[in-house]
C-alpha positions in Angstrom: -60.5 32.7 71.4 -57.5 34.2 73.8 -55.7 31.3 75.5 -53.9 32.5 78.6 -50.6 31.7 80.4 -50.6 29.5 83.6 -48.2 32.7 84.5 -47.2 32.8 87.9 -50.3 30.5 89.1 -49.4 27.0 91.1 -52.0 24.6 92.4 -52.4 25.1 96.2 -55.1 22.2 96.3 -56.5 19.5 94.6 -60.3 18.8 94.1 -60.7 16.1 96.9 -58.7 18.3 99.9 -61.0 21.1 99.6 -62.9 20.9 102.6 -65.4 23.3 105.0 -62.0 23.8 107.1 -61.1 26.0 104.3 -64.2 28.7 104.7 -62.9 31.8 103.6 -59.0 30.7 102.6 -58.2 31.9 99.3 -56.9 28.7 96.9 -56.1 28.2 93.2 -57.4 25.2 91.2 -56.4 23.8 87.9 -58.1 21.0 86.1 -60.8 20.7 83.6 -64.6 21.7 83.0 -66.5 18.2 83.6 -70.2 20.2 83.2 -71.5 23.5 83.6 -75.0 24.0 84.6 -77.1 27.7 84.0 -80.1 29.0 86.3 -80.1 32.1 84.6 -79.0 34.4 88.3 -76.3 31.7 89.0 -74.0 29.8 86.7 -72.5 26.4 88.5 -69.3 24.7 86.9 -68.0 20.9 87.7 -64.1 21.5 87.9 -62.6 18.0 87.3 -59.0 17.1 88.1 -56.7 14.0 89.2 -58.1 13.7 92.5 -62.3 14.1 91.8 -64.5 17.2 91.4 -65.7 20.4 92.9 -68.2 22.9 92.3 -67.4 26.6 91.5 -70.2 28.8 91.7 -70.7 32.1 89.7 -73.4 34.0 91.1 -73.9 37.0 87.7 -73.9 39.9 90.4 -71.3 38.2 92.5 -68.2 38.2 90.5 -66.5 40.4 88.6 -67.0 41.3 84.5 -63.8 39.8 83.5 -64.9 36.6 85.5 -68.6 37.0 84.3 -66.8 37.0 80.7 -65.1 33.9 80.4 -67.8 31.8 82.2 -69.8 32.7 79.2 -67.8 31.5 76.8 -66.7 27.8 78.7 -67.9 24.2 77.5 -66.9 20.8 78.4 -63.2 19.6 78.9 -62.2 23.1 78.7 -58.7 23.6 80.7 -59.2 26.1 83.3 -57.2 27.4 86.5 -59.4 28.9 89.1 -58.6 31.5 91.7 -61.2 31.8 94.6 -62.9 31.7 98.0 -63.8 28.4 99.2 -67.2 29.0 101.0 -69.4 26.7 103.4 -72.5 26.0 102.0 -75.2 23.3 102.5 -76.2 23.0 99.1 -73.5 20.7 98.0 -73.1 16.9 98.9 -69.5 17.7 99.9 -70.6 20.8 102.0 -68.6 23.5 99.7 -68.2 25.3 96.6 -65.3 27.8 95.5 -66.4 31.7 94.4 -63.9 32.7 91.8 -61.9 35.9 91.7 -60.6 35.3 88.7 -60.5 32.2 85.5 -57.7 31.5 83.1 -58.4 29.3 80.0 -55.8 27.2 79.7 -56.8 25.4 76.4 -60.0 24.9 74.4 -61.4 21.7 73.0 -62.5 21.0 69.6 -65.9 20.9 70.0 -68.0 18.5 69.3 -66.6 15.8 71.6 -66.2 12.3 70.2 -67.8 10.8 73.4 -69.9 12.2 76.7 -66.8 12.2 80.0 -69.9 12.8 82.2 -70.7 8.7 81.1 -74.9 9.8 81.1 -74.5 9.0 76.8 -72.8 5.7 76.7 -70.1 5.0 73.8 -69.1 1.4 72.0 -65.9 0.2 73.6 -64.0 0.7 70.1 -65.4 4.2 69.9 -63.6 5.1 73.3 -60.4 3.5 72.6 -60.1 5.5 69.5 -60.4 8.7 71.7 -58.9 6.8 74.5 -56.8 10.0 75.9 -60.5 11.5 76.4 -62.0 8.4 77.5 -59.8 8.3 80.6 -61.2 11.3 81.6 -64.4 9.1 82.1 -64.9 8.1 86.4 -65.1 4.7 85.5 -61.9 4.6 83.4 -60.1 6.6 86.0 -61.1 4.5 88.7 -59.7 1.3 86.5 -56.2 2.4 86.5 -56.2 3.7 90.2 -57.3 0.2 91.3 -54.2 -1.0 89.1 -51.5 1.4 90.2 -52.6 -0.1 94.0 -52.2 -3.7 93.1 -48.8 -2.7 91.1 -47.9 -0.9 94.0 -48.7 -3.6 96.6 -46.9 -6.2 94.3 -44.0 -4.3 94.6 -43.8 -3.7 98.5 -44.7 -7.8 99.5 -42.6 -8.9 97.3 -39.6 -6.7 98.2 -40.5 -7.8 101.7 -40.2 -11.3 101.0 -36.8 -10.9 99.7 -37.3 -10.4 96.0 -35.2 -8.0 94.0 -36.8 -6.6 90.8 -34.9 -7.1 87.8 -35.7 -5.9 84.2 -34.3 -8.7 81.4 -34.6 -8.0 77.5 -37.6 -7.4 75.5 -35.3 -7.9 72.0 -34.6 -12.2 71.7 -32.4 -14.2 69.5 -35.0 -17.2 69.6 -38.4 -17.9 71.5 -38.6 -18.1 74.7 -40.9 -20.6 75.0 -41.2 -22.4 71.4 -44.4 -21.8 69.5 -45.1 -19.6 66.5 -46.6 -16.1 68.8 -43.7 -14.4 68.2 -43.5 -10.8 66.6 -40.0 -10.7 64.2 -38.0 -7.3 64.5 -35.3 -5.8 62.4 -32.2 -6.1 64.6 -29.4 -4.5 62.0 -28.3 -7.5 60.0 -29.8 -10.5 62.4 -33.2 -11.8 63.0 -34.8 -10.9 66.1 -38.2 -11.3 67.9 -39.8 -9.3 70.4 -40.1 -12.1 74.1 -42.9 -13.7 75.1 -42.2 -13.8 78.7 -38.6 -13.5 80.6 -38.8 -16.9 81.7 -34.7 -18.0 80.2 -33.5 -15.1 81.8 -35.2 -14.9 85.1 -34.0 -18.9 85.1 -30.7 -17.7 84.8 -30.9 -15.0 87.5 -31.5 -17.0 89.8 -27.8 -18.3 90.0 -26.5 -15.1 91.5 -29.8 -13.1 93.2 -31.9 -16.6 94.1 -34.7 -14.6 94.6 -36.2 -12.0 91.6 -39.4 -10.7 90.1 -40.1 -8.5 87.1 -42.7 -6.4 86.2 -42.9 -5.3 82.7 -44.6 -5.5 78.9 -44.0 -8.5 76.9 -45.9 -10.0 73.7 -47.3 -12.5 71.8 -48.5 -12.7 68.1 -52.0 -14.0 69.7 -54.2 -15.3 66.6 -57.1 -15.2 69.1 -59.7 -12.2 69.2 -61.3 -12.6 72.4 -61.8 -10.4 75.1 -59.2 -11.8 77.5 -56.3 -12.1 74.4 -54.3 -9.1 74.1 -51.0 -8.7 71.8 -49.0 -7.1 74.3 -49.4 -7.5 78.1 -47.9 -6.5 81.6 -46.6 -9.4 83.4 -45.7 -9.9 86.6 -43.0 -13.2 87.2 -41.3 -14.5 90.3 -38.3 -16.9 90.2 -36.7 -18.7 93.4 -33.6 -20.8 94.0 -34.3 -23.8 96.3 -37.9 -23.6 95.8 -40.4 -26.1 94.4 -44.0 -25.4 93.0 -45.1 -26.0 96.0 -43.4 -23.2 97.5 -44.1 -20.5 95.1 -47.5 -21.3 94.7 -47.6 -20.1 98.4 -45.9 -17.0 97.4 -48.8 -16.5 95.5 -51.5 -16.8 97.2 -50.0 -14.9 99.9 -49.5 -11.8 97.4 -52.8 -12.3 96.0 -54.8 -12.0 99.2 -52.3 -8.8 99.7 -53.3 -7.2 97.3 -57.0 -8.0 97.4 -56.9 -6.1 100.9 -54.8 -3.1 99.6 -57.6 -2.6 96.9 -60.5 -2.9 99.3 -58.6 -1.2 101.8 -57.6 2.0 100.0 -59.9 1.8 96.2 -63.4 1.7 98.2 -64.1 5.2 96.4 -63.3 4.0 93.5 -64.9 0.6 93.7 -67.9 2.4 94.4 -67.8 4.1 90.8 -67.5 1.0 89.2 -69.9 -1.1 91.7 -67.3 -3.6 92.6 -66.9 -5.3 96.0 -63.4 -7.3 96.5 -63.5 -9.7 99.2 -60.3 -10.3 101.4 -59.4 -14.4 100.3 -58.7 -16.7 102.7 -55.7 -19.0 102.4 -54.4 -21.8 101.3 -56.4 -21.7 98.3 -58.2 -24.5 96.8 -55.4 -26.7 95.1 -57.5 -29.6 92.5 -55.1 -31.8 90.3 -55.5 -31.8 86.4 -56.8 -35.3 86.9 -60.2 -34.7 89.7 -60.8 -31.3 87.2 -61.4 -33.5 84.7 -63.3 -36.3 86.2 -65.5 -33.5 87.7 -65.9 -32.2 83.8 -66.5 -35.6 82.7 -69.7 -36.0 85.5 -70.9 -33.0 84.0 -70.4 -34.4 80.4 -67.9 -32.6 79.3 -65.2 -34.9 78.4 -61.6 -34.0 77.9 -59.1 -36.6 76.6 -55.9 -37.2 79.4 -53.3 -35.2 78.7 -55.3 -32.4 76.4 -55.6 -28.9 77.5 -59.1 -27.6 79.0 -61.6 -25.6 76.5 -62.7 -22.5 76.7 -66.5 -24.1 77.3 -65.1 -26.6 80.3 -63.4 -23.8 81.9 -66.8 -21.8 82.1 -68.1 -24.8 83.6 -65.5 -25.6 85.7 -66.0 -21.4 87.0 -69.4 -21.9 87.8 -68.3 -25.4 90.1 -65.5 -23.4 91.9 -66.7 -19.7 92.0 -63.0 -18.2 93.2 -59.7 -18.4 93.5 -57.9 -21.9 93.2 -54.7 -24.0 91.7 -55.0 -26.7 89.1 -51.7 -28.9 90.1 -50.3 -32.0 88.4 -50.8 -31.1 84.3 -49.7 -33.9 82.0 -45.7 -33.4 80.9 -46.4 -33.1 77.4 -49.1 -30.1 77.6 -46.6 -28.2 80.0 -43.5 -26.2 78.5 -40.1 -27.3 78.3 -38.3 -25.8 81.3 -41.3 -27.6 83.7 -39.9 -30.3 85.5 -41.5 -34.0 85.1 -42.6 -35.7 88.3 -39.7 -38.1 89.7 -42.4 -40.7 90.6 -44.0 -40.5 87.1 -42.4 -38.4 84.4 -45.4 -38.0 82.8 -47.3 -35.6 85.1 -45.4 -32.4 85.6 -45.0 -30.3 88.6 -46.9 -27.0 86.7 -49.9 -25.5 88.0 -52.4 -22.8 86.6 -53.6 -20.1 88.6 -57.3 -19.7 88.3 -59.9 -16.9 88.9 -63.2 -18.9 88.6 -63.0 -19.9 84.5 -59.7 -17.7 83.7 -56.4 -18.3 83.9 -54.4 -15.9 85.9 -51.0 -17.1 86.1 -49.1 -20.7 85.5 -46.0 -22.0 86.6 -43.9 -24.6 88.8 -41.0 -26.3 89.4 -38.2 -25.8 86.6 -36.4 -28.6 85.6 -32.6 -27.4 86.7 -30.4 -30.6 85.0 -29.3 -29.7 81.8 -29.2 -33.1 80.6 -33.1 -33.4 80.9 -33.4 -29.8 79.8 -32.0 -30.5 76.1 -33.7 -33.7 76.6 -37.2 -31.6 76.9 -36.0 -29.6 73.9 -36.0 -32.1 71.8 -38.8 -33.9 72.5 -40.9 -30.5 72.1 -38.8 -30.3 68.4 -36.9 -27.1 69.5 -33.2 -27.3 68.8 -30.8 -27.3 71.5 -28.3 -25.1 69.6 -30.6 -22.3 69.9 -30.4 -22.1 73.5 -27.1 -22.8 73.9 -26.6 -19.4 75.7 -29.3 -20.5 77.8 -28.1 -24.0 78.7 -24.5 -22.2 79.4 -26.3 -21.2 82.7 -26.9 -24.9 83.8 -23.0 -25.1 84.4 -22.5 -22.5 86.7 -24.7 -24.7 89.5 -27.9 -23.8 88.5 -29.9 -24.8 91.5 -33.7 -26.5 92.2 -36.0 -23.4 91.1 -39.3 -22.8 90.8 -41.8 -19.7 90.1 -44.6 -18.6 87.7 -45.9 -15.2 85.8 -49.0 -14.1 86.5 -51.1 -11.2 84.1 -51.5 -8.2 85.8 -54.7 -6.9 83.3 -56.7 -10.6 83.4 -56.1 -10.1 87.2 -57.2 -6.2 87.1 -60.3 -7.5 85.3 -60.7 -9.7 88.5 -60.5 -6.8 91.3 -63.0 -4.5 89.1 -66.0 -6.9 87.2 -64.8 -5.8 83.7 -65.4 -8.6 81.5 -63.6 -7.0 78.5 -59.6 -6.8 78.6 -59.7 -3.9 76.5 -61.1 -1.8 79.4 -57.9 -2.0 81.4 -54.8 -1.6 79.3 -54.1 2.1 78.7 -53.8 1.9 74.8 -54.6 -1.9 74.1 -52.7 -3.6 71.3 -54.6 -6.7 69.3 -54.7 -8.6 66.3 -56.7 -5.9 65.0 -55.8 -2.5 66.8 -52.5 -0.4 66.6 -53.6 3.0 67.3 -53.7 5.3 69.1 
């Protein structure tokens, strides 16, 4: 089949801004061929692009051979520019439809398609990552990663607003950034390397001279668990703050969470209408509960957890069903917290750390760092991590590092929050897991 040029053609409008306004104007359209539907006198393509769809219809004595031609030949997920009349009609929902002048084909699929991107045949979840580029074509998808560009770009603005500057810190580490064995090795010419786990050293470190930063960016962990909220690499989205203590940037984040609920179901209602989602606006302060009443309230329902242990999977289900939204858990024994969280001055044991919770999942943990650097290698060692390799670390701590606090928070297990997708597969572009490396 002859493929033509775009030639001289430009877009003058997208799917969504042709409107009754434009009876009789001349436009050109570019996109792709969502479904094509034949009444034998009247032919009636679905033009799909970035913004939605519109309908073109060919009428067989209405439009010219050359026109007439190419209709004939067009399937599914064709690529096709359209040059037409846009036409009132009361036949469509939207009030519209386009009478072409004239079609270029773009580019032709190879036919047959892996899966359906009208969604009526469903496909496995692995059999639409593997043709993800296709799959995205899909409403549902689309609408996935529209909700997420709105809560990346609401992140952005509030916390730009509140005085945050956005800083990007390495993804290639000398040693872990947190302890722990999740870490991917790389070759780094003659030294051994590993990819971070979080920016949490450097965004300590930054706080010195910018007291206030975030970051937004991928990071990774070798994560031995195959569950559907454990992915290999993940966006996260961290705050630090000089002069600031758990209590502080927990406020922070409730304040940007409730943001960006209302930018969501504010400007995503079309799209949380695809994927029949409703987001509520949160009130705040959310509910704070200390590790200690979460697990008396586990114990009444007999789920006992040992002081000091962290929370199963099964008690955090419960738990979800007792507190059906967003809330803190505050005051997490020392030992079950990382290093850099600071011990309680009225009883060293309990931490000043917090998790961020959404029902039963985790969103986001942090608190107040501990900022002496005496009790920082003192933390080290009791966690068996040697001093030495963070010595570049601990060099910060004698330029007056001052009190600081903040937390990371995962921008896909909160995306799976704002749309009602229970697998994190579904909203990470090309998801990366224990078992998946392509595409």
């Amino acid at each position: 089949m002859e493929i033509d040029e775009l030639g001289d053609w430009s877009r003058t409008h997208c799917s969504s801004e042709i409107t009754p306004e434009l009876h009789e104007k001349e436009v050109v359209l570019l996109g792709w061929v969502r479904d094509i539907r034949d009444l034998g006198a009247i032919r009636f393509i679905i033009l799909q692009d970035r913004e939605g769809t519109v309908q073109v219809t060919i009428p067989r004595e209405g439009v010219n051979k050359d026109v007439m031609k190419k209709v004939d030949t067009l399937q599914r997920q064709y690529s096709i520019g359209v040059k037409g009349v846009v036409k009132k009609t009361k036949l469509t929902p939207r009030g519209i439809e386009i009478i072409p002048s004239e079609i270029r084909i773009l580019a032709v699929p190879k036919l047959p398609l892996p899966l359906d991107v009208t969604g009526r045949v469903p496909a496995e979840i692995d059999v639409r990552l593997d043709s993800r580029a296709l799959d995205l074509c899909r409403d549902e998808s689309r609408a996935i990663f529209r909700i997420q560009h709105v809560v990346l770009e609401a992140t952005r603005s509030f916390l730009s607003d509140q005085g945050f500057i956005e800083v990007h810190t390495p993804r290639i580490i000398a040693s872990a950034t947190e302890g722990g064995a999740a870490l991917f090795p790389v070759e780094y010419f003659d030294q051994k390397a590993f990819l971070a786990q979080s920016p949490q050293l450097y965004k300590e470190q930054l706080v010195v001279g910018f007291e206030k930063v975030f970051e937004i960016g991928p990071f990774f962990r070798a994560e031995e668990s195959h569950t559907r909220h454990h992915i290999s690499e993940f966006i996260s989205m961290d705050i630090e703050q000089a002069f600031a203590t758990s209590e502080d940037v927990m406020c922070v984040l409730e304040k940007l969470v409730q943001c960006i609920c209302k930018a969501v179901s504010e400007k995503c209602q079309g799209e949380l209408k695809i994927l029949n989602h409703h987001v509520e606006v949160p009130k705040i302060p959310f509910k704070r509960f200390t590790y200690d009443e979460v697990i008396e309230e586990l114990k009444k329902e007999k789920i006992p957890i040992p002081w000091g242990q962290d929370i199963s999977t099964p008690a955090l289900r419960k738990l979800g069903k007792i507190h059906p939204y967003y809330y803190f858990i505050t005051d997490w024994p020392t030992e079950s917290k990382p290093f850099y969280i600071k011990p309680r001055e009225d009883n060293p044991k309990i931490s000043e750390g917090f998790d961020f919770m959404w029902k039963w999942i985790e969103l986001a943990s942090g608190g107040t760092r501990v900022h002496s650097k005496e009790l920082l290698v003192k933390r080290l060692k009791e966690q068996g991590l040697n001093p030495e390799s963070f010595k570049h670390h601990l060099k910060a701590f004698d330029y007056g590092m001052p009190p600081h606090a903040g937390w990371a928070i995962g921008l896909e297990r909160l995306v799976m929050a704002l749309t009602g997708k229970k697998n994190i597969r579904e909203v990470v572009l090309f998801p990366r897991d224990r078992f998946r490396l392509t595409p």
